[in-house]
């Protein structure tokens, strides 16, 4: 969920107990719900998934994480971030935050790096693209759904009517909202739709996300 920056709210405070040896860090609450649903779909639920409150908060969050009770037992950390408008910028945020925290720095996405104590991996969404976000992954997973052609016509109509419409950086979010409005329960958020099996996790678009979970 890129574009507008999330508020710097996280699931972790200095007194929070880390409850699992595998920890996945994601940008926001929707991502938490999505990855928990994906983990459940592949029966890989032995992982604590925590929001770090947006890309600008990652460096500060990692300092909190390594000081949290139970961190000494952590064996594996995975970090997920949207590319938004520049994959390289997202990569630099992740690797820079890891370096400052004195944690292993992987050489690239989905590459595991270990210092013998903890292993680190990261993923930038959509994997292999120069820009985009989790919403684009979800939309790709339903590209064959009949509602997609309706969405295309809807946004052509908006653009042709000279309405201001959503900004380019928010267009994927708008498309997800429109797609979810076509479902039987039209008011679900992105993560809620994941929990409700609206997004087909067996689609190829989700393979990198599942690969990251399995690598932990």
PDB file of C-alpha atoms in Angstrom:
ATOM      1  CA  UNK A   1       0.000   0.000   0.000  1.00  0.00           C
ATOM      2  CA  UNK A   2       2.226   2.748  -1.247  1.00  0.00           C
ATOM      3  CA  UNK A   3       1.515   6.298  -2.334  1.00  0.00           C
ATOM      4  CA  UNK A   4       0.359   8.330   0.631  1.00  0.00           C
ATOM      5  CA  UNK A   5       2.683   7.720   3.554  1.00  0.00           C
ATOM      6  CA  UNK A   6       1.240   5.749   6.432  1.00  0.00           C
ATOM      7  CA  UNK A   7       1.077   7.244   9.874  1.00  0.00           C
ATOM      8  CA  UNK A   8       4.034   6.151  11.958  1.00  0.00           C
ATOM      9  CA  UNK A   9       2.027   3.644  13.971  1.00  0.00           C
ATOM     10  CA  UNK A  10       3.446   0.201  14.611  1.00  0.00           C
ATOM     11  CA  UNK A  11       2.538  -2.980  16.413  1.00  0.00           C
ATOM     12  CA  UNK A  12       5.782  -2.845  18.403  1.00  0.00           C
ATOM     13  CA  UNK A  13       6.672  -0.818  21.463  1.00  0.00           C
ATOM     14  CA  UNK A  14       9.868  -1.118  23.524  1.00  0.00           C
ATOM     15  CA  UNK A  15       8.002  -3.368  25.971  1.00  0.00           C
ATOM     16  CA  UNK A  16       6.425  -5.645  23.335  1.00  0.00           C
ATOM     17  CA  UNK A  17       7.449  -9.269  23.675  1.00  0.00           C
ATOM     18  CA  UNK A  18       8.662 -10.869  20.485  1.00  0.00           C
ATOM     19  CA  UNK A  19       6.817 -14.159  20.432  1.00  0.00           C
ATOM     20  CA  UNK A  20       8.375 -16.016  17.502  1.00  0.00           C
ATOM     21  CA  UNK A  21      11.814 -16.815  16.150  1.00  0.00           C
ATOM     22  CA  UNK A  22      10.668 -15.696  12.711  1.00  0.00           C
ATOM     23  CA  UNK A  23       9.626 -12.051  12.298  1.00  0.00           C
ATOM     24  CA  UNK A  24       8.197 -10.437   9.184  1.00  0.00           C
ATOM     25  CA  UNK A  25       8.079  -6.632   9.001  1.00  0.00           C
ATOM     26  CA  UNK A  26       5.489  -5.002   6.721  1.00  0.00           C
ATOM     27  CA  UNK A  27       4.410  -1.428   6.075  1.00  0.00           C
ATOM     28  CA  UNK A  28       0.932  -1.303   7.608  1.00  0.00           C
ATOM     29  CA  UNK A  29      -2.051  -3.099   9.080  1.00  0.00           C
ATOM     30  CA  UNK A  30      -3.481  -4.161   5.707  1.00  0.00           C
ATOM     31  CA  UNK A  31      -0.172  -5.810   4.886  1.00  0.00           C
ATOM     32  CA  UNK A  32      -0.217  -7.589   8.252  1.00  0.00           C
ATOM     33  CA  UNK A  33      -3.617  -9.050   7.471  1.00  0.00           C
ATOM     34  CA  UNK A  34      -2.626  -9.986   3.928  1.00  0.00           C
ATOM     35  CA  UNK A  35       0.572 -11.785   4.909  1.00  0.00           C
ATOM     36  CA  UNK A  36      -1.132 -13.608   7.761  1.00  0.00           C
ATOM     37  CA  UNK A  37      -3.729 -14.816   5.263  1.00  0.00           C
ATOM     38  CA  UNK A  38      -1.030 -15.850   2.764  1.00  0.00           C
ATOM     39  CA  UNK A  39       0.936 -17.628   5.504  1.00  0.00           C
ATOM     40  CA  UNK A  40      -2.203 -19.500   6.507  1.00  0.00           C
ATOM     41  CA  UNK A  41      -2.855 -20.489   2.877  1.00  0.00           C
ATOM     42  CA  UNK A  42       0.544 -22.212   2.651  1.00  0.00           C
ATOM     43  CA  UNK A  43       0.464 -23.524   6.233  1.00  0.00           C
ATOM     44  CA  UNK A  44       3.423 -21.376   7.276  1.00  0.00           C
ATOM     45  CA  UNK A  45       2.041 -19.629  10.329  1.00  0.00           C
ATOM     46  CA  UNK A  46       5.035 -19.880  12.680  1.00  0.00           C
ATOM     47  CA  UNK A  47       5.931 -16.244  11.988  1.00  0.00           C
ATOM     48  CA  UNK A  48       5.174 -13.030  13.873  1.00  0.00           C
ATOM     49  CA  UNK A  49       4.051 -10.373  11.373  1.00  0.00           C
ATOM     50  CA  UNK A  50       4.505  -6.792  12.570  1.00  0.00           C
ATOM     51  CA  UNK A  51       3.785  -3.384  11.037  1.00  0.00           C
ATOM     52  CA  UNK A  52       6.668  -0.913  11.036  1.00  0.00           C
ATOM     53  CA  UNK A  53       4.363   1.996  10.228  1.00  0.00           C
ATOM     54  CA  UNK A  54       5.553   3.034   6.774  1.00  0.00           C
ATOM     55  CA  UNK A  55       8.848   3.248   4.908  1.00  0.00           C
ATOM     56  CA  UNK A  56      10.013   6.435   6.612  1.00  0.00           C
ATOM     57  CA  UNK A  57       9.730   4.710   9.968  1.00  0.00           C
ATOM     58  CA  UNK A  58      11.717   1.553   9.132  1.00  0.00           C
ATOM     59  CA  UNK A  59      15.112   2.761  10.361  1.00  0.00           C
ATOM     60  CA  UNK A  60      13.715   3.923  13.697  1.00  0.00           C
ATOM     61  CA  UNK A  61      11.594   0.800  13.984  1.00  0.00           C
ATOM     62  CA  UNK A  62      14.569  -1.541  13.588  1.00  0.00           C
ATOM     63  CA  UNK A  63      16.304   0.216  16.483  1.00  0.00           C
ATOM     64  CA  UNK A  64      13.217  -0.502  18.596  1.00  0.00           C
ATOM     65  CA  UNK A  65      13.056  -4.097  17.368  1.00  0.00           C
ATOM     66  CA  UNK A  66      16.610  -5.058  18.290  1.00  0.00           C
ATOM     67  CA  UNK A  67      16.049  -3.648  21.796  1.00  0.00           C
ATOM     68  CA  UNK A  68      12.734  -5.459  22.316  1.00  0.00           C
ATOM     69  CA  UNK A  69      12.380  -8.353  24.778  1.00  0.00           C
ATOM     70  CA  UNK A  70      12.892 -11.649  22.987  1.00  0.00           C
ATOM     71  CA  UNK A  71      14.923 -10.299  20.081  1.00  0.00           C
ATOM     72  CA  UNK A  72      17.896 -12.424  21.117  1.00  0.00           C
ATOM     73  CA  UNK A  73      15.871 -15.505  20.148  1.00  0.00           C
ATOM     74  CA  UNK A  74      15.025 -14.228  16.668  1.00  0.00           C
ATOM     75  CA  UNK A  75      16.587 -16.339  13.927  1.00  0.00           C
ATOM     76  CA  UNK A  76      14.995 -14.874  10.802  1.00  0.00           C
ATOM     77  CA  UNK A  77      13.711 -11.439   9.728  1.00  0.00           C
ATOM     78  CA  UNK A  78      11.948 -10.606   6.463  1.00  0.00           C
ATOM     79  CA  UNK A  79      11.107  -7.064   5.360  1.00  0.00           C
ATOM     80  CA  UNK A  80       8.461  -6.139   2.795  1.00  0.00           C
ATOM     81  CA  UNK A  81       8.122  -2.699   1.210  1.00  0.00           C
ATOM     82  CA  UNK A  82       6.212  -1.241  -1.733  1.00  0.00           C
ATOM     83  CA  UNK A  83       8.298   0.068  -4.611  1.00  0.00           C
ATOM     84  CA  UNK A  84       5.905   3.008  -5.016  1.00  0.00           C
ATOM     85  CA  UNK A  85       7.451   5.135  -7.776  1.00  0.00           C
ATOM     86  CA  UNK A  86      11.028   3.832  -7.530  1.00  0.00           C
ATOM     87  CA  UNK A  87      12.239   0.345  -6.651  1.00  0.00           C
ATOM     88  CA  UNK A  88      15.808   1.535  -6.100  1.00  0.00           C
ATOM     89  CA  UNK A  89      14.706   4.062  -3.502  1.00  0.00           C
ATOM     90  CA  UNK A  90      12.821   1.324  -1.640  1.00  0.00           C
ATOM     91  CA  UNK A  91      15.873  -0.933  -1.775  1.00  0.00           C
ATOM     92  CA  UNK A  92      18.088   1.842  -0.416  1.00  0.00           C
ATOM     93  CA  UNK A  93      15.676   2.459   2.470  1.00  0.00           C
ATOM     94  CA  UNK A  94      15.743  -1.200   3.437  1.00  0.00           C
ATOM     95  CA  UNK A  95      19.466  -1.781   3.086  1.00  0.00           C
ATOM     96  CA  UNK A  96      20.289   1.526   4.753  1.00  0.00           C
ATOM     97  CA  UNK A  97      18.062   0.724   7.740  1.00  0.00           C
ATOM     98  CA  UNK A  98      19.618  -2.741   8.080  1.00  0.00           C
ATOM     99  CA  UNK A  99      23.132  -1.315   7.910  1.00  0.00           C
ATOM    100  CA  UNK A 100      22.433   1.260  10.630  1.00  0.00           C
ATOM    101  CA  UNK A 101      20.940  -1.499  12.813  1.00  0.00           C
ATOM    102  CA  UNK A 102      24.081  -3.593  12.202  1.00  0.00           C
ATOM    103  CA  UNK A 103      22.040  -6.425  10.738  1.00  0.00           C
ATOM    104  CA  UNK A 104      23.015  -8.516   7.686  1.00  0.00           C
ATOM    105  CA  UNK A 105      22.309  -6.777   4.372  1.00  0.00           C
ATOM    106  CA  UNK A 106      21.122  -9.053   1.529  1.00  0.00           C
ATOM    107  CA  UNK A 107      22.559  -8.442  -1.934  1.00  0.00           C
ATOM    108  CA  UNK A 108      19.088  -8.249  -3.463  1.00  0.00           C
ATOM    109  CA  UNK A 109      15.398  -9.126  -3.071  1.00  0.00           C
ATOM    110  CA  UNK A 110      14.631 -12.705  -1.995  1.00  0.00           C
ATOM    111  CA  UNK A 111      18.333 -13.328  -1.293  1.00  0.00           C
ATOM    112  CA  UNK A 112      18.960 -14.540   2.258  1.00  0.00           C
ATOM    113  CA  UNK A 113      21.931 -13.090   4.138  1.00  0.00           C
ATOM    114  CA  UNK A 114      23.071 -14.385   7.527  1.00  0.00           C
ATOM    115  CA  UNK A 115      25.706 -13.431  10.088  1.00  0.00           C
ATOM    116  CA  UNK A 116      25.449 -16.817  11.794  1.00  0.00           C
ATOM    117  CA  UNK A 117      22.984 -15.535  14.362  1.00  0.00           C
ATOM    118  CA  UNK A 118      20.114 -14.044  12.371  1.00  0.00           C
ATOM    119  CA  UNK A 119      19.208 -14.296   8.692  1.00  0.00           C
ATOM    120  CA  UNK A 120      17.649 -11.449   6.724  1.00  0.00           C
ATOM    121  CA  UNK A 121      15.679 -11.321   3.477  1.00  0.00           C
ATOM    122  CA  UNK A 122      13.558  -8.631   1.873  1.00  0.00           C
ATOM    123  CA  UNK A 123      11.012  -8.185  -0.895  1.00  0.00           C
ATOM    124  CA  UNK A 124       9.968  -5.076  -2.817  1.00  0.00           C
ATOM    125  CA  UNK A 125       6.477  -5.167  -4.330  1.00  0.00           C
ATOM    126  CA  UNK A 126       5.692  -5.859  -7.081  1.00  0.00           C
ATOM    127  CA  UNK A 127       8.735  -8.108  -7.419  1.00  0.00           C
ATOM    128  CA  UNK A 128      10.731  -7.432 -10.569  1.00  0.00           C
ATOM    129  CA  UNK A 129       8.957  -4.166 -11.407  1.00  0.00           C
ATOM    130  CA  UNK A 130      10.344  -0.622 -11.320  1.00  0.00           C
ATOM    131  CA  UNK A 131       7.317   0.787  -9.510  1.00  0.00           C
ATOM    132  CA  UNK A 132       4.064  -0.283  -7.895  1.00  0.00           C
ATOM    133  CA  UNK A 133       2.677  -1.628  -4.657  1.00  0.00           C
ATOM    134  CA  UNK A 134       0.831  -4.508  -3.016  1.00  0.00           C
ATOM    135  CA  UNK A 135      -2.378  -3.380  -4.694  1.00  0.00           C
ATOM    136  CA  UNK A 136      -0.777  -4.066  -8.085  1.00  0.00           C
ATOM    137  CA  UNK A 137       0.057  -7.615  -6.981  1.00  0.00           C
ATOM    138  CA  UNK A 138      -3.559  -8.160  -5.987  1.00  0.00           C
ATOM    139  CA  UNK A 139      -4.892  -6.688  -9.232  1.00  0.00           C
ATOM    140  CA  UNK A 140      -2.530  -8.880 -11.250  1.00  0.00           C
ATOM    141  CA  UNK A 141      -3.886 -11.939  -9.446  1.00  0.00           C
ATOM    142  CA  UNK A 142      -7.427 -11.194 -10.726  1.00  0.00           C
ATOM    143  CA  UNK A 143      -6.478  -9.986 -14.220  1.00  0.00           C
ATOM    144  CA  UNK A 144      -8.807 -12.578 -15.783  1.00  0.00           C
ATOM    145  CA  UNK A 145     -11.797 -11.629 -13.633  1.00  0.00           C
ATOM    146  CA  UNK A 146     -14.728 -10.224 -15.699  1.00  0.00           C
ATOM    147  CA  UNK A 147     -14.895  -7.190 -13.415  1.00  0.00           C
ATOM    148  CA  UNK A 148     -11.496  -5.964 -14.675  1.00  0.00           C
ATOM    149  CA  UNK A 149     -12.895  -4.935 -18.067  1.00  0.00           C
ATOM    150  CA  UNK A 150     -15.620  -3.015 -16.225  1.00  0.00           C
ATOM    151  CA  UNK A 151     -12.936  -1.252 -14.192  1.00  0.00           C
ATOM    152  CA  UNK A 152     -11.103  -0.244 -17.360  1.00  0.00           C
ATOM    153  CA  UNK A 153     -14.284   1.226 -18.806  1.00  0.00           C
ATOM    154  CA  UNK A 154     -15.066   3.013 -15.533  1.00  0.00           C
ATOM    155  CA  UNK A 155     -11.692   4.755 -15.391  1.00  0.00           C
ATOM    156  CA  UNK A 156     -11.845   5.614 -19.105  1.00  0.00           C
ATOM    157  CA  UNK A 157     -15.174   7.263 -18.374  1.00  0.00           C
ATOM    158  CA  UNK A 158     -13.727   9.190 -15.423  1.00  0.00           C
ATOM    159  CA  UNK A 159     -10.769  10.360 -17.490  1.00  0.00           C
ATOM    160  CA  UNK A 160     -12.969  11.230 -20.481  1.00  0.00           C
ATOM    161  CA  UNK A 161     -15.350  13.250 -18.318  1.00  0.00           C
ATOM    162  CA  UNK A 162     -12.523  15.611 -17.349  1.00  0.00           C
ATOM    163  CA  UNK A 163     -13.024  14.733 -13.702  1.00  0.00           C
ATOM    164  CA  UNK A 164      -9.986  15.196 -11.528  1.00  0.00           C
ATOM    165  CA  UNK A 165     -10.049  11.563 -10.421  1.00  0.00           C
ATOM    166  CA  UNK A 166      -7.352   9.844  -8.350  1.00  0.00           C
ATOM    167  CA  UNK A 167      -3.733  10.906  -8.724  1.00  0.00           C
ATOM    168  CA  UNK A 168      -1.527   8.598 -10.771  1.00  0.00           C
ATOM    169  CA  UNK A 169       0.203   7.397  -7.578  1.00  0.00           C
ATOM    170  CA  UNK A 170      -3.200   6.486  -6.121  1.00  0.00           C
ATOM    171  CA  UNK A 171      -4.657   4.853  -9.223  1.00  0.00           C
ATOM    172  CA  UNK A 172      -3.897   1.284  -8.108  1.00  0.00           C
ATOM    173  CA  UNK A 173      -5.590   1.944  -4.770  1.00  0.00           C
ATOM    174  CA  UNK A 174      -8.634   3.287  -6.599  1.00  0.00           C
ATOM    175  CA  UNK A 175      -8.725   0.251  -8.877  1.00  0.00           C
ATOM    176  CA  UNK A 176      -8.612  -2.091  -5.874  1.00  0.00           C
ATOM    177  CA  UNK A 177     -11.489  -0.216  -4.213  1.00  0.00           C
ATOM    178  CA  UNK A 178     -13.495  -0.412  -7.434  1.00  0.00           C
ATOM    179  CA  UNK A 179     -12.757  -4.113  -7.855  1.00  0.00           C
ATOM    180  CA  UNK A 180     -13.741  -4.917  -4.275  1.00  0.00           C
ATOM    181  CA  UNK A 181     -16.962  -2.927  -4.771  1.00  0.00           C
ATOM    182  CA  UNK A 182     -17.885  -5.511  -7.413  1.00  0.00           C
ATOM    183  CA  UNK A 183     -17.860  -8.345  -4.873  1.00  0.00           C
ATOM    184  CA  UNK A 184     -20.763  -9.691  -2.826  1.00  0.00           C
ATOM    185  CA  UNK A 185     -19.484  -7.826   0.220  1.00  0.00           C
ATOM    186  CA  UNK A 186     -18.412  -4.496  -1.289  1.00  0.00           C
ATOM    187  CA  UNK A 187     -16.905  -2.721   1.711  1.00  0.00           C
ATOM    188  CA  UNK A 188     -13.863  -4.905   2.402  1.00  0.00           C
ATOM    189  CA  UNK A 189     -10.432  -3.364   2.738  1.00  0.00           C
ATOM    190  CA  UNK A 190      -7.406  -4.877   0.999  1.00  0.00           C
ATOM    191  CA  UNK A 191      -6.313  -7.050   3.931  1.00  0.00           C
ATOM    192  CA  UNK A 192      -9.864  -8.039   4.818  1.00  0.00           C
ATOM    193  CA  UNK A 193     -10.304  -9.198   1.226  1.00  0.00           C
ATOM    194  CA  UNK A 194      -7.225 -11.377   1.669  1.00  0.00           C
ATOM    195  CA  UNK A 195      -8.706 -12.939   4.791  1.00  0.00           C
ATOM    196  CA  UNK A 196     -11.992 -13.489   2.937  1.00  0.00           C
ATOM    197  CA  UNK A 197     -10.187 -15.317   0.077  1.00  0.00           C
ATOM    198  CA  UNK A 198     -11.143 -12.670  -2.491  1.00  0.00           C
ATOM    199  CA  UNK A 199      -7.542 -12.628  -3.748  1.00  0.00           C
ATOM    200  CA  UNK A 200      -6.537 -16.011  -5.240  1.00  0.00           C
ATOM    201  CA  UNK A 201      -3.298 -16.804  -3.418  1.00  0.00           C
ATOM    202  CA  UNK A 202      -2.577 -19.614  -5.858  1.00  0.00           C
ATOM    203  CA  UNK A 203      -2.067 -17.022  -8.621  1.00  0.00           C
ATOM    204  CA  UNK A 204       1.475 -16.531  -9.940  1.00  0.00           C
ATOM    205  CA  UNK A 205       1.432 -12.924  -8.747  1.00  0.00           C
ATOM    206  CA  UNK A 206       1.678 -14.111  -5.140  1.00  0.00           C
ATOM    207  CA  UNK A 207       4.569 -16.527  -5.706  1.00  0.00           C
ATOM    208  CA  UNK A 208       7.310 -14.075  -4.581  1.00  0.00           C
ATOM    209  CA  UNK A 209       5.397 -13.335  -1.368  1.00  0.00           C
ATOM    210  CA  UNK A 210       5.046 -17.045  -0.635  1.00  0.00           C
ATOM    211  CA  UNK A 211       8.703 -17.605  -1.514  1.00  0.00           C
ATOM    212  CA  UNK A 212       9.713 -14.997   1.058  1.00  0.00           C
ATOM    213  CA  UNK A 213       7.611 -16.661   3.747  1.00  0.00           C
ATOM    214  CA  UNK A 214       9.045 -20.086   2.941  1.00  0.00           C
ATOM    215  CA  UNK A 215      12.619 -18.766   3.011  1.00  0.00           C
ATOM    216  CA  UNK A 216      12.340 -17.794   6.667  1.00  0.00           C
TER     217      UNK A 216
END
